[in-house]
Amino acid sequence: MQIDKITFNDIAIFHAEEEYSIFHKLNFTRTVGGKEWLRRFFSDPHHDLKRIIGTQNIIKALLNRIDEWPLEITNGTIIMMEKFLDYNLDPVPQDANAFNSYIYRILHSTDYSMIKYSVEHFSDFYRGLKKLLGLLEATDLSANLSFYVDRMKAVFKEEPLAKLASASEFSRKDYVYYAYYLRNVYRTDTMEMIEIFSRLEAWYSMAMAVKTYNLQFPEFLVQDQPYLEAKGLYHVMLPEPVAYDLELQPGANFLFLTGANMAGKSTLIKAVGAAVFLAHVGMAVPAKSMRLCLFDGLLTNINVADNIAKGESYFFNEVQRIKNTIYKIRDGKKWLVLIDELFKGTNVQDAMKCSLAVIKGLIRIKNSLFILSTHLYEIGEELRQYPNISFRYFETNVSDDQLEFSYQLKEGISNDRIGYVILRREKVVEMLDNL
């Protein structure tokens, strides 16, 4: 699925302050390598259904045995292993025995200390890997997982590594023996096993996220027309989210969304974007259920900014983003387009004229789905003549200057005007009167 940097930022897959990102929320890895593989998975949503289903099956397989995941392998373990393999160690005897091991310890005491400390980390790693192999062998595996299981099996056919995975105590001879084999014979195999473990840990992290947040796997429909149906959809970043039900399909492929500030429009748009993105990564989604087509691309227009250095205004960049969107989605492929508060950078009359022109153009594109939020409620009446536009709004109730938001989608167009209410509630009007 095509997705650009702006869209990644708009729906907060990644964020400059990492704790505010969906990636951070769903990251349960314990090693740097696992985290980097998870980041790689999240940076490249799938473009074919076979890979999506394959990832789903891997996560489901790990879910069945998730409490048995080996804890011996830590980030410190892997760091120490990699440091040892790159360390400028004095040559180790090939045929370790009591005598040459003793001599090595005396003549190369610093290197021997490094060996002694490191070999125990290698033992932890291979012991954990052996447990992981046993876990996976007892699972109905996908083709991808089977490949990694076969590689792990091949490694454990090597006697020194099999012995290392079972060792609990080491003699001086043992340390020298394993040091030689790890550095001179099994360096490449060990690096491959670290890489395999990192990839597996990224999938484990996805499974942990599914379990922790009770996410549900979506159902993909094989069809040429765009479709999205979600029940109980919510934003995974919210501690106490309110769920939404919505459906977009060719006969009603444009959702015109209205409501006051803070009523929930942006949250809904970002929730839809995040869920569709996660579905295309192969993840489960924050919803009771979701059915969707395989989208070719996801585009957002949410957090547009000006560019002082280039002398570009906010409105100019809004226009450029819309221009880029139109350029991309006219290819006849299935796109999901999410637009939040179109044309905020110009006056109301100009914004209404520009918004109508854009919406009337976009609704001609039948092979994409659109959600557009706006404060420009007035243009809604002119758009009612178009059968493929559906109208939903978030209601706001005002009582004694107190705002109540239900965050529930309702049929129709909002006419709430609460800007002055907020200004008065925050005593800005009173402060101005007292100037």
CSV table of C-alpha atoms in Angstrom, one decimal:
chain,number,residue,atom,x,y,z
A,1,MET,CA,0.0,0.0,0.0
A,2,GLN,CA,1.4,3.4,-1.0
A,3,ILE,CA,1.7,5.8,1.9
A,4,ASP,CA,3.9,8.9,2.0
A,5,LYS,CA,5.8,10.6,4.8
A,6,ILE,CA,3.0,13.2,5.4
A,7,THR,CA,0.5,10.5,5.9
A,8,PHE,CA,2.8,8.6,8.3
A,9,ASN,CA,3.0,11.8,10.4
A,10,ASP,CA,-0.7,12.7,10.1
A,11,ILE,CA,-1.9,9.4,11.6
A,12,ALA,CA,1.1,9.3,14.0
A,13,ILE,CA,2.5,5.9,13.0
A,14,PHE,CA,5.8,7.4,13.9
A,15,HIS,CA,6.3,10.6,15.9
A,16,ALA,CA,9.3,12.9,16.7
A,17,GLU,CA,8.4,12.3,20.4
A,18,GLU,CA,8.2,8.6,20.2
A,19,GLU,CA,5.8,8.0,23.1
A,20,TYR,CA,3.1,9.7,21.1
A,21,SER,CA,3.4,7.3,18.2
A,22,ILE,CA,1.3,4.2,17.4
A,23,PHE,CA,4.6,2.4,16.8
A,24,HIS,CA,5.7,3.0,20.4
A,25,LYS,CA,2.3,2.0,21.8
A,26,LEU,CA,2.5,-1.4,20.0
A,27,ASN,CA,6.2,-2.0,20.6
A,28,PHE,CA,6.8,-4.9,23.0
A,29,THR,CA,10.3,-5.8,21.8
A,30,ARG,CA,13.1,-6.1,24.3
A,31,THR,CA,16.1,-5.9,21.9
A,32,VAL,CA,17.3,-3.2,19.5
A,33,GLY,CA,17.2,-5.7,16.6
A,34,GLY,CA,13.6,-6.6,17.3
A,35,LYS,CA,12.6,-3.0,17.5
A,36,GLU,CA,14.3,-2.2,14.2
A,37,TRP,CA,12.6,-5.1,12.5
A,38,LEU,CA,9.2,-3.9,13.9
A,39,ARG,CA,10.0,-0.4,12.6
A,40,ARG,CA,10.8,-2.0,9.2
A,41,PHE,CA,7.4,-3.8,9.2
A,42,PHE,CA,5.6,-0.6,10.1
A,43,SER,CA,7.5,1.3,7.4
A,44,ASP,CA,6.3,-0.9,4.6
A,45,PRO,CA,2.6,-1.8,4.6
A,46,HIS,CA,1.9,-4.7,2.3
A,47,HIS,CA,0.5,-4.3,-1.2
A,48,ASP,CA,-0.7,-7.9,-1.8
A,49,LEU,CA,-3.1,-9.9,0.2
A,50,LYS,CA,-0.9,-13.0,0.3
A,51,ARG,CA,1.7,-11.2,2.4
A,52,ILE,CA,-1.0,-9.7,4.7
A,53,ILE,CA,-2.6,-13.1,5.4
A,54,GLY,CA,0.9,-14.6,5.9
A,55,THR,CA,1.7,-12.0,8.6
A,56,GLN,CA,-1.7,-12.5,10.2
A,57,ASN,CA,-1.0,-16.3,10.3
A,58,ILE,CA,2.4,-15.8,11.9
A,59,ILE,CA,0.9,-13.5,14.6
A,60,LYS,CA,-1.9,-16.0,15.3
A,61,ALA,CA,0.6,-18.8,15.6
A,62,LEU,CA,2.6,-16.9,18.1
A,63,LEU,CA,-0.5,-15.9,20.0
A,64,ASN,CA,-1.2,-19.5,20.7
A,65,ARG,CA,2.1,-19.9,22.6
A,66,ILE,CA,2.8,-16.3,23.6
A,67,ASP,CA,3.3,-17.1,27.3
A,68,GLU,CA,6.1,-19.5,26.5
A,69,TRP,CA,8.3,-16.9,24.8
A,70,PRO,CA,11.9,-17.4,26.0
A,71,LEU,CA,13.1,-14.6,28.4
A,72,GLU,CA,16.7,-15.6,28.4
A,73,ILE,CA,17.5,-13.4,25.4
A,74,THR,CA,17.9,-9.8,26.4
A,75,ASN,CA,19.2,-6.8,24.6
A,76,GLY,CA,22.3,-6.9,26.8
A,77,THR,CA,22.9,-10.5,25.8
A,78,ILE,CA,22.9,-9.7,22.1
A,79,ILE,CA,25.0,-6.6,22.6
A,80,MET,CA,27.6,-8.6,24.4
A,81,MET,CA,27.6,-11.3,21.7
A,82,GLU,CA,28.2,-8.8,18.9
A,83,LYS,CA,30.9,-7.1,20.9
A,84,PHE,CA,32.7,-10.4,21.5
A,85,LEU,CA,32.5,-11.3,17.8
A,86,ASP,CA,34.1,-8.0,16.8
A,87,TYR,CA,36.6,-7.9,19.7
A,88,ASN,CA,40.3,-7.9,18.8
A,89,LEU,CA,40.9,-11.2,20.7
A,90,ASP,CA,44.3,-12.9,20.8
A,91,PRO,CA,44.1,-16.2,18.8
A,92,VAL,CA,42.4,-19.0,20.8
A,93,PRO,CA,43.7,-22.6,20.6
A,94,GLN,CA,41.8,-24.8,18.2
A,95,ASP,CA,42.0,-28.0,20.2
A,96,ALA,CA,41.3,-26.9,23.8
A,97,ASN,CA,42.7,-29.0,26.6
A,98,ALA,CA,43.4,-28.4,30.2
A,99,PHE,CA,47.0,-27.4,29.6
A,100,ASN,CA,46.6,-24.9,26.7
A,101,SER,CA,43.5,-23.4,28.3
A,102,TYR,CA,45.5,-22.8,31.5
A,103,ILE,CA,48.3,-21.2,29.6
A,104,TYR,CA,45.9,-19.0,27.6
A,105,ARG,CA,44.4,-17.8,30.9
A,106,ILE,CA,47.8,-16.9,32.3
A,107,LEU,CA,49.3,-15.3,29.2
A,108,HIS,CA,46.1,-13.6,27.9
A,109,SER,CA,44.2,-12.8,31.2
A,110,THR,CA,42.3,-9.8,29.8
A,111,ASP,CA,41.1,-11.8,26.8
A,112,TYR,CA,40.3,-14.8,28.9
A,113,SER,CA,38.0,-12.6,31.1
A,114,MET,CA,36.3,-11.4,28.0
A,115,ILE,CA,35.8,-15.0,26.8
A,116,LYS,CA,34.5,-16.2,30.2
A,117,TYR,CA,31.9,-13.4,30.4
A,118,SER,CA,30.8,-13.6,26.8
A,119,VAL,CA,30.5,-17.4,26.4
A,120,GLU,CA,27.8,-17.3,29.2
A,121,HIS,CA,25.8,-14.8,27.1
A,122,PHE,CA,26.1,-17.0,24.1
A,123,SER,CA,24.9,-19.9,26.2
A,124,ASP,CA,21.8,-17.8,27.3
A,125,PHE,CA,21.1,-16.9,23.7
A,126,TYR,CA,21.3,-20.4,22.3
A,127,ARG,CA,19.3,-21.8,25.2
A,128,GLY,CA,16.6,-19.3,24.6
A,129,LEU,CA,16.7,-20.0,20.8
A,130,LYS,CA,16.3,-23.7,21.5
A,131,LYS,CA,13.2,-23.0,23.6
A,132,LEU,CA,11.9,-20.8,20.8
A,133,LEU,CA,12.5,-23.7,18.4
A,134,GLY,CA,10.5,-26.1,20.6
A,135,LEU,CA,7.7,-23.5,20.8
A,136,LEU,CA,7.5,-23.1,17.1
A,137,GLU,CA,7.8,-26.8,16.2
A,138,ALA,CA,4.7,-27.4,18.2
A,139,THR,CA,2.8,-24.8,16.2
A,140,ASP,CA,1.0,-24.9,12.9
A,141,LEU,CA,3.4,-22.8,10.9
A,142,SER,CA,3.2,-20.6,7.9
A,143,ALA,CA,5.7,-21.0,5.1
A,144,ASN,CA,7.7,-18.0,6.4
A,145,LEU,CA,8.0,-19.4,9.9
A,146,SER,CA,8.8,-22.8,8.6
A,147,PHE,CA,11.8,-21.4,6.8
A,148,TYR,CA,13.2,-19.9,10.0
A,149,VAL,CA,12.5,-23.1,12.0
A,150,ASP,CA,14.5,-25.1,9.4
A,151,ARG,CA,17.4,-22.7,9.7
A,152,MET,CA,17.4,-23.0,13.5
A,153,LYS,CA,17.2,-26.8,13.3
A,154,ALA,CA,20.2,-26.8,11.0
A,155,VAL,CA,22.2,-24.8,13.5
A,156,PHE,CA,21.4,-27.1,16.4
A,157,LYS,CA,22.7,-30.1,14.4
A,158,GLU,CA,26.1,-28.6,15.0
A,159,GLU,CA,27.5,-30.3,18.1
A,160,PRO,CA,29.3,-27.4,19.7
A,161,LEU,CA,26.1,-25.2,19.5
A,162,ALA,CA,23.8,-28.0,20.7
A,163,LYS,CA,26.1,-28.5,23.7
A,164,LEU,CA,26.3,-24.8,24.4
A,165,ALA,CA,22.5,-24.5,24.4
A,166,SER,CA,22.3,-27.2,27.2
A,167,ALA,CA,25.3,-26.1,29.2
A,168,SER,CA,24.9,-24.7,32.7
A,169,GLU,CA,28.4,-24.8,34.1
A,170,PHE,CA,31.7,-24.2,32.3
A,171,SER,CA,35.3,-25.3,33.0
A,172,ARG,CA,38.4,-23.3,31.8
A,173,LYS,CA,38.6,-25.7,28.9
A,174,ASP,CA,35.0,-25.2,28.0
A,175,TYR,CA,35.4,-21.4,27.8
A,176,VAL,CA,38.3,-21.7,25.4
A,177,TYR,CA,36.6,-24.5,23.4
A,178,TYR,CA,33.4,-22.4,22.8
A,179,ALA,CA,35.4,-19.2,22.2
A,180,TYR,CA,37.2,-20.8,19.3
A,181,TYR,CA,34.1,-22.3,17.7
A,182,LEU,CA,32.0,-19.1,18.1
A,183,ARG,CA,34.6,-16.8,16.6
A,184,ASN,CA,36.1,-19.1,13.9
A,185,VAL,CA,33.4,-21.6,12.9
A,186,TYR,CA,30.0,-20.3,13.8
A,187,ARG,CA,30.4,-16.5,13.6
A,188,THR,CA,28.2,-16.3,10.4
A,189,ASP,CA,25.6,-18.7,11.8
A,190,THR,CA,25.4,-16.8,15.1
A,191,MET,CA,24.8,-13.5,13.3
A,192,GLU,CA,22.1,-15.1,11.2
A,193,MET,CA,20.4,-16.5,14.3
A,194,ILE,CA,20.5,-13.0,15.9
A,195,GLU,CA,18.8,-11.6,12.8
A,196,ILE,CA,16.2,-14.4,12.7
A,197,PHE,CA,15.5,-13.9,16.4
A,198,SER,CA,15.1,-10.1,15.8
A,199,ARG,CA,12.6,-10.7,13.1
A,200,LEU,CA,10.7,-13.3,15.2
A,201,GLU,CA,10.7,-10.9,18.2
A,202,ALA,CA,9.1,-8.2,16.0
A,203,TRP,CA,6.3,-10.6,15.2
A,204,TYR,CA,6.1,-11.6,18.8
A,205,SER,CA,5.7,-7.9,19.6
A,206,MET,CA,2.8,-7.6,17.2
A,207,ALA,CA,1.2,-10.7,18.9
A,208,MET,CA,1.7,-9.1,22.3
A,209,ALA,CA,0.0,-5.9,21.1
A,210,VAL,CA,-3.0,-8.0,19.8
A,211,LYS,CA,-3.3,-9.7,23.2
A,212,THR,CA,-2.7,-6.6,25.4
A,213,TYR,CA,-5.2,-4.4,23.6
A,214,ASN,CA,-7.6,-7.0,22.5
A,215,LEU,CA,-7.2,-6.1,18.8
A,216,GLN,CA,-9.2,-8.0,16.2
A,217,PHE,CA,-8.0,-9.3,12.8
A,218,PRO,CA,-9.8,-7.7,9.9
A,219,GLU,CA,-11.4,-9.5,7.0
A,220,PHE,CA,-10.1,-8.6,3.5
A,221,LEU,CA,-12.6,-8.8,0.6
A,222,VAL,CA,-11.2,-9.7,-2.8
A,223,GLN,CA,-12.9,-7.3,-5.1
A,224,ASP,CA,-12.2,-4.5,-7.6
A,225,GLN,CA,-14.4,-1.9,-5.9
A,226,PRO,CA,-13.3,0.0,-2.7
A,227,TYR,CA,-15.0,-1.0,0.5
A,228,LEU,CA,-14.6,-0.3,4.2
A,229,GLU,CA,-16.9,-1.4,7.1
A,230,ALA,CA,-15.9,-1.0,10.7
A,231,LYS,CA,-17.9,-1.8,13.9
A,232,GLY,CA,-16.7,-0.6,17.2
A,233,LEU,CA,-13.8,1.2,15.7
A,234,TYR,CA,-11.7,3.3,18.1
A,235,HIS,CA,-8.3,5.0,18.3
A,236,VAL,CA,-5.7,2.8,19.8
A,237,MET,CA,-3.9,5.7,21.5
A,238,LEU,CA,-6.8,6.8,23.6
A,239,PRO,CA,-7.1,5.4,27.2
A,240,GLU,CA,-10.9,5.5,27.2
A,241,PRO,CA,-12.0,5.6,23.6
A,242,VAL,CA,-15.5,5.9,22.2
A,243,ALA,CA,-16.2,3.4,19.4
A,244,TYR,CA,-17.6,4.2,16.0
A,245,ASP,CA,-19.5,2.3,13.3
A,246,LEU,CA,-19.1,3.3,9.7
A,247,GLU,CA,-19.3,2.0,6.2
A,248,LEU,CA,-18.0,3.4,2.9
A,249,GLN,CA,-18.7,1.7,-0.4
A,250,PRO,CA,-19.0,2.7,-4.1
A,251,GLY,CA,-22.6,3.9,-3.7
A,252,ALA,CA,-21.7,6.1,-0.8
A,253,ASN,CA,-17.9,6.6,-1.1
A,254,PHE,CA,-17.7,10.1,0.4
A,255,LEU,CA,-18.3,10.9,4.0
A,256,PHE,CA,-19.0,14.6,4.8
A,257,LEU,CA,-18.2,15.0,8.5
A,258,THR,CA,-19.2,18.0,10.6
A,259,GLY,CA,-19.1,19.0,14.2
A,260,ALA,CA,-17.7,21.5,16.6
A,261,ASN,CA,-14.1,21.7,17.7
A,262,MET,CA,-13.2,19.0,20.1
A,263,ALA,CA,-16.3,17.0,19.2
A,264,GLY,CA,-14.3,14.1,17.7
A,265,LYS,CA,-13.9,14.7,13.9
A,266,SER,CA,-10.1,14.5,13.8
A,267,THR,CA,-10.0,11.5,16.2
A,268,LEU,CA,-12.4,9.6,13.9
A,269,ILE,CA,-10.4,10.4,10.8
A,270,LYS,CA,-7.1,9.3,12.4
A,271,ALA,CA,-8.7,6.2,13.9
A,272,VAL,CA,-9.8,5.1,10.4
A,273,GLY,CA,-6.4,5.9,8.9
A,274,ALA,CA,-4.5,4.0,11.7
A,275,ALA,CA,-6.8,1.0,11.5
A,276,VAL,CA,-6.5,0.7,7.7
A,277,PHE,CA,-2.8,1.1,8.0
A,278,LEU,CA,-2.5,-1.6,10.6
A,279,ALA,CA,-4.6,-4.0,8.6
A,280,HIS,CA,-2.2,-3.6,5.6
A,281,VAL,CA,0.8,-4.3,7.9
A,282,GLY,CA,-0.9,-7.6,8.7
A,283,MET,CA,-1.8,-6.5,12.2
A,284,ALA,CA,-5.1,-6.9,14.1
A,285,VAL,CA,-7.0,-3.6,14.4
A,286,PRO,CA,-8.7,-1.6,17.2
A,287,ALA,CA,-12.3,-2.5,16.4
A,288,LYS,CA,-14.9,-5.2,17.2
A,289,SER,CA,-14.8,-6.1,13.5
A,290,MET,CA,-13.5,-4.7,10.2
A,291,ARG,CA,-14.1,-5.7,6.6
A,292,LEU,CA,-12.2,-3.9,3.9
A,293,CYS,CA,-10.7,-4.2,0.4
A,294,LEU,CA,-7.0,-4.2,-0.3
A,295,PHE,CA,-6.2,-0.5,-0.8
A,296,ASP,CA,-3.5,0.6,-3.2
A,297,GLY,CA,-2.8,3.7,-1.2
A,298,LEU,CA,-3.6,5.9,1.8
A,299,LEU,CA,-3.4,9.7,1.7
A,300,THR,CA,-4.2,12.2,4.4
A,301,ASN,CA,-4.5,16.0,4.5
A,302,ILE,CA,-4.5,16.7,8.3
A,303,ASN,CA,-1.5,18.6,9.6
A,304,VAL,CA,-0.6,21.0,6.9
A,305,ALA,CA,2.0,23.6,7.8
A,306,ASP,CA,3.4,26.8,6.2
A,307,ASN,CA,7.0,27.1,5.2
A,308,ILE,CA,8.6,30.4,6.1
A,309,ALA,CA,11.9,29.6,4.6
A,310,LYS,CA,10.4,29.0,1.2
A,311,GLY,CA,7.9,31.8,1.6
A,312,GLU,CA,5.0,29.4,1.2
A,313,SER,CA,1.8,30.2,3.1
A,314,TYR,CA,-0.4,27.7,4.9
A,315,PHE,CA,-3.1,28.0,2.2
A,316,PHE,CA,-0.6,27.5,-0.6
A,317,ASN,CA,0.6,24.3,1.0
A,318,GLU,CA,-3.0,23.1,1.5
A,319,VAL,CA,-3.5,23.6,-2.3
A,320,GLN,CA,-0.3,21.8,-3.1
A,321,ARG,CA,-1.4,18.8,-0.9
A,322,ILE,CA,-4.8,18.7,-2.6
A,323,LYS,CA,-3.0,18.9,-6.0
A,324,ASN,CA,-0.7,16.1,-5.1
A,325,THR,CA,-3.7,14.0,-3.9
A,326,ILE,CA,-5.6,14.5,-7.1
A,327,TYR,CA,-2.5,13.6,-9.1
A,328,LYS,CA,-2.1,10.3,-7.3
A,329,ILE,CA,-5.7,9.1,-7.0
A,330,ARG,CA,-6.7,9.7,-10.7
A,331,ASP,CA,-4.8,6.4,-11.6
A,332,GLY,CA,-8.0,4.3,-11.2
A,333,LYS,CA,-6.6,2.4,-8.2
A,334,LYS,CA,-8.3,2.0,-4.8
A,335,TRP,CA,-7.3,4.9,-2.5
A,336,LEU,CA,-8.5,5.9,1.0
A,337,VAL,CA,-8.3,9.7,1.3
A,338,LEU,CA,-8.7,11.4,4.7
A,339,ILE,CA,-9.0,15.2,4.8
A,340,ASP,CA,-9.4,17.2,8.0
A,341,GLU,CA,-10.7,20.8,7.9
A,342,LEU,CA,-10.0,21.6,4.3
A,343,PHE,CA,-8.7,25.2,3.5
A,344,LYS,CA,-8.3,26.5,7.0
A,345,GLY,CA,-5.8,29.0,5.6
A,346,THR,CA,-8.1,31.4,3.8
A,347,ASN,CA,-11.3,33.4,4.6
A,348,VAL,CA,-14.6,31.6,5.0
A,349,GLN,CA,-16.2,32.7,1.7
A,350,ASP,CA,-13.1,31.7,-0.2
A,351,ALA,CA,-12.8,28.4,1.7
A,352,MET,CA,-16.4,27.5,0.9
A,353,LYS,CA,-15.9,28.2,-2.8
A,354,CYS,CA,-12.6,26.2,-2.9
A,355,SER,CA,-14.1,23.3,-0.8
A,356,LEU,CA,-17.1,23.0,-3.1
A,357,ALA,CA,-14.9,22.9,-6.1
A,358,VAL,CA,-12.6,20.2,-4.6
A,359,ILE,CA,-15.5,18.0,-3.3
A,360,LYS,CA,-17.5,18.2,-6.5
A,361,GLY,CA,-14.3,17.0,-8.3
A,362,LEU,CA,-13.4,14.3,-5.9
A,363,ILE,CA,-16.8,12.7,-5.9
A,364,ARG,CA,-16.3,11.8,-9.6
A,365,ILE,CA,-13.6,9.4,-8.6
A,366,LYS,CA,-15.6,6.3,-7.9
A,367,ASN,CA,-12.7,3.9,-7.2
A,368,SER,CA,-11.6,5.7,-4.0
A,369,LEU,CA,-13.1,6.3,-0.6
A,370,PHE,CA,-13.1,9.8,1.1
A,371,ILE,CA,-13.7,11.2,4.5
A,372,LEU,CA,-13.7,14.9,4.8
A,373,SER,CA,-14.3,17.0,7.9
A,374,THR,CA,-15.2,20.7,7.8
A,375,HIS,CA,-16.5,23.6,9.8
A,376,LEU,CA,-18.1,24.9,6.7
A,377,TYR,CA,-21.6,23.5,7.4
A,378,GLU,CA,-23.2,25.8,4.9
A,379,ILE,CA,-21.9,23.9,1.9
A,380,GLY,CA,-23.6,20.7,3.0
A,381,GLU,CA,-27.0,21.7,1.7
A,382,GLU,CA,-25.6,22.2,-1.8
A,383,LEU,CA,-24.0,18.8,-1.6
A,384,ARG,CA,-27.1,16.9,-0.7
A,385,GLN,CA,-28.0,16.4,-4.3
A,386,TYR,CA,-25.1,14.0,-4.8
A,387,PRO,CA,-26.2,10.4,-3.9
A,388,ASN,CA,-22.7,9.1,-3.2
A,389,ILE,CA,-22.1,11.6,-0.3
A,390,SER,CA,-23.2,10.6,3.2
A,391,PHE,CA,-23.5,13.1,6.0
A,392,ARG,CA,-22.5,12.5,9.6
A,393,TYR,CA,-21.9,14.8,12.5
A,394,PHE,CA,-20.7,14.9,16.1
A,395,GLU,CA,-23.2,16.6,18.4
A,396,THR,CA,-22.2,19.1,21.1
A,397,ASN,CA,-24.6,20.1,23.9
A,398,VAL,CA,-24.1,23.4,25.8
A,399,SER,CA,-25.5,24.0,29.3
A,400,ASP,CA,-24.4,27.0,31.4
A,401,ASP,CA,-21.3,27.4,29.2
A,402,GLN,CA,-20.4,23.8,29.9
A,403,LEU,CA,-19.7,21.7,26.8
A,404,GLU,CA,-20.8,18.0,26.6
A,405,PHE,CA,-19.5,15.8,23.8
A,406,SER,CA,-21.1,12.4,23.2
A,407,TYR,CA,-18.5,11.5,20.5
A,408,GLN,CA,-21.2,9.5,18.8
A,409,LEU,CA,-21.7,9.7,15.0
A,410,LYS,CA,-25.2,11.0,14.0
A,411,GLU,CA,-26.9,11.2,10.7
A,412,GLY,CA,-27.0,14.7,9.2
A,413,ILE,CA,-25.1,18.0,9.3
A,414,SER,CA,-24.1,19.8,12.4
A,415,ASN,CA,-25.0,23.5,13.0
A,416,ASP,CA,-23.2,23.8,16.3
A,417,ARG,CA,-21.4,27.1,16.9
A,418,ILE,CA,-19.4,27.0,20.1
A,419,GLY,CA,-16.4,29.2,19.5
A,420,TYR,CA,-17.8,32.2,21.3
A,421,VAL,CA,-19.0,29.9,24.1
A,422,ILE,CA,-15.5,28.7,24.7
A,423,LEU,CA,-14.2,32.3,24.5
A,424,ARG,CA,-16.7,33.3,27.2
A,425,ARG,CA,-16.2,30.2,29.3
A,426,GLU,CA,-12.4,30.8,29.4
A,427,LYS,CA,-13.2,34.3,30.6
A,428,VAL,CA,-11.5,35.9,27.6
A,429,VAL,CA,-14.5,38.1,26.9
A,430,GLU,CA,-14.5,39.2,30.5
A,431,MET,CA,-10.8,40.1,30.3
A,432,LEU,CA,-11.4,42.1,27.2
A,433,ASP,CA,-14.3,43.9,28.8
A,434,ASN,CA,-12.1,44.9,31.7
A,435,LEU,CA,-9.2,46.3,29.5
